[in-house]
Amino acid sequence: MADPMTQSTQISSSQGLADGQNSVAAKDSKMSDSFLSSSPVSLIQSPQVKDLVHWRDPKKSGVVFGLSLLTLLSLAAFSVISVISYLLLALLCVTITFRIYKSVVQAVQKSNDGHPFKALMEKDVSIPPETFHKHVDVSLTYINRFLKQMSKLFLVEDLIDSLKLAVVMWLLTYVGAVFNGITVLILADILLFAVPPFYEKNKTQIDHYMEIARTQVNTTMAKLQEKLPGAIKRTKAE
């Protein structure tokens, strides 16, 4: 029979190991939640963006959709430099015209209202160092995660995932043969503002068919994985 002191030591060691594992798991969960909260997905799921793409305020959504589509169409017809130059030139023409108009009005009325953009000129438009460092750190997190994922895919850590990437790249070669990058962005912009209202109206039917498709894909992937040699089957991280 084991000595009571030895049993007590083993129990304490087991509890300490369990506490350490729980601490690591909690830390990983916290880091994951922090990353997801600052990811582009969280930005898309933010209430402001949801209200825009679901057309809660038709006027605001229409303005945003119209401006974004007009910008993309301009980029499709002209170079980036030309589009930026025309936009800045139009803005400059508006501000100069308004400045001259206010100066003439002040001269006629003999008033001394000062510069029409004085309130805007007094605002601080500088970027605080803390904000800059915060965004740099977030961007670095994205870059490191992307590099790590690409390393796993191209070095075939998981054959299934690498095959998925190969299929996606193969399909994109056909997309690239038909559309250029700007055309894809235009289609994405249209779908971004068209799909959410359609999905909201037909949510039940779409979810039903999506579940059927997901089940079929999972079944096919499971059968494919079973046929692979044991050395290259998907392994779950412990």
Coordinates of C-alpha atoms in Angstrom, one line a residue:
M1 CA 0.0 0.0 0.0
A2 CA 1.3 3.4 -0.9
D3 CA 2.5 5.7 1.8
P4 CA 0.0 8.5 2.7
M5 CA 2.7 11.1 2.3
T6 CA 3.4 9.8 -1.2
Q7 CA -0.3 9.8 -2.1
S8 CA -0.6 13.4 -0.8
T9 CA 2.4 14.5 -2.9
Q10 CA 1.0 12.8 -6.0
I11 CA -2.4 14.4 -5.5
S12 CA -0.8 17.8 -5.1
S13 CA 1.3 17.3 -8.2
S14 CA -1.8 16.3 -10.2
Q15 CA -3.8 19.3 -9.0
G16 CA -0.9 21.6 -9.8
L17 CA -0.6 20.1 -13.3
A18 CA -4.4 20.5 -13.8
D19 CA -4.3 24.1 -12.6
G20 CA -1.4 24.9 -15.0
Q21 CA -3.3 23.4 -17.9
N22 CA -6.4 25.3 -17.0
S23 CA -4.4 28.5 -16.7
V24 CA -2.8 27.9 -20.2
A25 CA -6.3 27.1 -21.7
A26 CA -7.8 30.3 -20.1
K27 CA -4.9 32.3 -21.5
D28 CA -5.3 30.9 -25.0
S29 CA -9.0 31.5 -24.8
K30 CA -8.5 35.1 -23.7
M31 CA -6.0 35.7 -26.6
S32 CA -8.4 34.1 -29.1
D33 CA -11.3 36.2 -27.9
S34 CA -9.1 39.3 -28.0
F35 CA -8.0 38.6 -31.6
L36 CA -11.5 37.8 -32.8
S37 CA -12.8 41.0 -31.2
S38 CA -10.4 43.1 -33.2
S39 CA -10.6 41.0 -36.4
P40 CA -12.2 42.1 -39.7
V41 CA -15.0 39.6 -39.0
S42 CA -15.9 41.5 -35.9
L43 CA -15.9 44.7 -37.9
I44 CA -18.3 43.2 -40.5
Q45 CA -20.6 42.0 -37.6
S46 CA -20.6 45.4 -35.9
P47 CA -24.1 47.0 -35.5
Q48 CA -23.2 50.0 -37.7
V49 CA -22.1 47.8 -40.6
K50 CA -25.1 45.5 -40.2
D51 CA -27.5 48.4 -40.3
L52 CA -25.8 49.6 -43.5
V53 CA -25.9 46.3 -45.4
H54 CA -29.5 45.4 -44.1
W55 CA -30.7 48.9 -45.3
R56 CA -32.1 49.9 -41.9
D57 CA -31.7 53.5 -43.0
P58 CA -32.3 53.5 -46.8
K59 CA -30.8 57.0 -47.3
K60 CA -27.6 56.2 -45.5
S61 CA -27.2 52.8 -47.1
G62 CA -28.0 54.2 -50.5
V63 CA -25.3 56.9 -50.1
V64 CA -22.7 54.5 -49.0
F65 CA -23.5 51.9 -51.7
G66 CA -23.7 54.6 -54.4
L67 CA -20.3 56.2 -53.4
S68 CA -18.6 52.9 -53.0
L69 CA -19.9 51.6 -56.4
L70 CA -19.1 54.9 -58.1
T71 CA -15.5 54.8 -56.8
L72 CA -15.0 51.2 -58.0
L73 CA -16.5 52.0 -61.4
S74 CA -14.2 55.0 -61.6
L75 CA -11.2 52.8 -60.8
A76 CA -12.3 50.4 -63.5
A77 CA -12.4 53.2 -66.1
F78 CA -9.4 55.3 -64.9
S79 CA -6.2 54.8 -63.1
V80 CA -5.9 55.0 -59.3
I81 CA -3.9 58.2 -59.6
S82 CA -6.5 59.8 -61.8
V83 CA -9.4 58.9 -59.5
I84 CA -7.6 60.2 -56.4
S85 CA -6.6 63.4 -58.2
Y86 CA -10.2 64.1 -59.5
L87 CA -11.7 63.4 -56.0
L88 CA -9.2 65.8 -54.3
L89 CA -9.6 68.4 -57.1
A90 CA -13.4 68.3 -56.6
L91 CA -13.1 68.7 -52.9
L92 CA -10.6 71.5 -53.3
C93 CA -13.0 73.3 -55.8
V94 CA -15.8 73.1 -53.2
T95 CA -13.8 74.5 -50.4
I96 CA -12.3 77.3 -52.5
T97 CA -15.7 78.3 -53.9
F98 CA -17.2 78.3 -50.4
R99 CA -14.2 80.3 -49.0
I100 CA -14.6 83.0 -51.8
Y101 CA -18.4 83.1 -51.3
K102 CA -18.1 83.7 -47.6
S103 CA -15.5 86.4 -48.1
V104 CA -17.7 88.2 -50.6
V105 CA -20.7 88.0 -48.2
Q106 CA -18.6 89.3 -45.3
A107 CA -17.3 92.2 -47.5
V108 CA -20.9 93.1 -48.7
Q109 CA -22.3 92.9 -45.2
K110 CA -19.2 94.4 -43.6
S111 CA -19.2 91.7 -41.0
N112 CA -16.2 90.1 -39.3
D113 CA -17.1 86.5 -38.9
G114 CA -13.6 85.3 -39.6
H115 CA -12.5 82.2 -41.5
P116 CA -15.5 80.0 -42.5
F117 CA -13.5 76.9 -41.7
K118 CA -12.1 78.2 -38.4
A119 CA -13.9 75.6 -36.3
L120 CA -12.5 72.7 -38.4
M121 CA -9.0 74.2 -38.5
E122 CA -8.9 74.3 -34.7
K123 CA -9.6 70.6 -34.4
D124 CA -6.7 68.3 -33.7
V125 CA -6.2 65.9 -36.6
S126 CA -3.0 64.4 -35.4
I127 CA -2.8 60.7 -34.6
P128 CA -1.9 59.9 -31.0
P129 CA 1.1 57.6 -30.7
E130 CA -1.0 55.1 -28.6
T131 CA -3.5 54.7 -31.4
F132 CA -0.8 54.3 -34.0
H133 CA 1.0 51.6 -31.9
K134 CA -2.3 49.8 -31.2
H135 CA -3.1 49.5 -34.9
V136 CA 0.4 48.5 -35.7
D137 CA 0.2 45.7 -33.1
V138 CA -3.1 44.5 -34.4
S139 CA -1.8 44.5 -38.0
L140 CA 1.3 42.6 -36.8
T141 CA -1.0 40.0 -35.3
Y142 CA -2.8 39.5 -38.6
I143 CA 0.5 39.3 -40.5
N144 CA 2.0 36.7 -38.1
R145 CA -1.1 34.6 -38.1
F146 CA -1.3 34.7 -41.9
L147 CA 2.4 33.7 -42.3
K148 CA 2.0 30.9 -39.8
Q149 CA -1.1 29.6 -41.6
M150 CA 0.6 29.8 -45.0
S151 CA 3.6 27.9 -43.7
K152 CA 1.3 25.1 -42.5
L153 CA -0.5 25.0 -45.8
F154 CA 2.4 25.1 -48.2
L155 CA 4.5 22.7 -46.1
V156 CA 1.6 20.3 -46.0
E157 CA 1.2 20.0 -42.3
D158 CA -2.4 18.8 -43.0
L159 CA -2.9 17.2 -46.4
I160 CA -6.7 17.9 -46.4
D161 CA -6.2 21.6 -45.8
S162 CA -3.5 21.9 -48.4
L163 CA -5.7 20.1 -50.9
K164 CA -8.5 22.5 -50.1
L165 CA -6.1 25.4 -50.8
A166 CA -5.1 23.8 -54.1
V167 CA -8.7 23.5 -55.2
V168 CA -9.5 27.1 -54.3
M169 CA -6.4 28.3 -56.2
W170 CA -7.4 26.2 -59.2
L171 CA -10.9 27.7 -59.2
L172 CA -9.5 31.2 -58.9
T173 CA -7.5 30.7 -62.1
Y174 CA -10.8 30.4 -63.9
V175 CA -12.2 33.4 -62.1
G176 CA -9.1 35.4 -63.0
A177 CA -9.5 34.4 -66.7
V178 CA -13.0 36.0 -66.7
F179 CA -12.8 38.9 -64.2
N180 CA -10.1 41.2 -63.1
G181 CA -9.6 42.5 -59.5
I182 CA -11.7 45.6 -59.9
T183 CA -14.6 43.6 -61.4
V184 CA -14.5 41.1 -58.5
L185 CA -14.6 44.1 -56.0
I186 CA -17.6 45.6 -57.9
L187 CA -19.4 42.3 -57.7
A188 CA -18.5 41.9 -54.0
D189 CA -19.8 45.4 -53.3
I190 CA -23.1 44.7 -55.0
L191 CA -23.5 41.3 -53.2
L192 CA -22.6 42.9 -49.9
F193 CA -25.6 45.2 -50.1
A194 CA -27.9 42.8 -51.9
V195 CA -27.4 39.4 -50.2
P196 CA -28.2 40.4 -46.5
P197 CA -31.7 41.7 -47.2
F198 CA -32.5 38.7 -49.4
Y199 CA -31.1 36.3 -46.7
E200 CA -33.2 38.1 -44.0
K201 CA -36.4 37.5 -46.0
N202 CA -35.6 33.9 -46.8
K203 CA -33.6 32.9 -43.8
T204 CA -35.4 29.6 -43.0
Q205 CA -35.2 28.1 -46.5
I206 CA -31.5 29.2 -47.1
D207 CA -30.4 27.8 -43.7
H208 CA -32.1 24.5 -44.6
Y209 CA -30.3 24.1 -47.9
M210 CA -27.0 25.3 -46.4
E211 CA -27.2 22.6 -43.7
I212 CA -27.8 20.0 -46.3
A213 CA -24.8 21.2 -48.3
R214 CA -22.6 21.3 -45.2
T215 CA -23.6 17.8 -44.3
Q216 CA -22.8 16.5 -47.8
V217 CA -19.4 18.3 -47.7
N218 CA -18.5 16.9 -44.3
T219 CA -19.6 13.4 -45.3
T220 CA -17.4 13.6 -48.5
M221 CA -14.4 14.9 -46.6
A222 CA -14.8 12.1 -44.0
K223 CA -14.9 9.4 -46.6
L224 CA -11.9 10.9 -48.4
Q225 CA -10.0 11.1 -45.1
E226 CA -10.7 7.4 -44.4
K227 CA -9.2 6.4 -47.7
L228 CA -6.0 8.2 -47.1
P229 CA -3.0 6.3 -45.7
G230 CA -2.6 6.5 -41.9
A231 CA 0.6 8.6 -42.0
I232 CA -1.1 11.5 -43.8
K233 CA -4.5 11.4 -42.2
R234 CA -5.7 14.5 -40.3
T235 CA -4.4 14.5 -36.8
K236 CA -6.1 16.5 -34.0
A237 CA -3.9 18.6 -31.7
E238 CA -4.1 17.3 -28.2

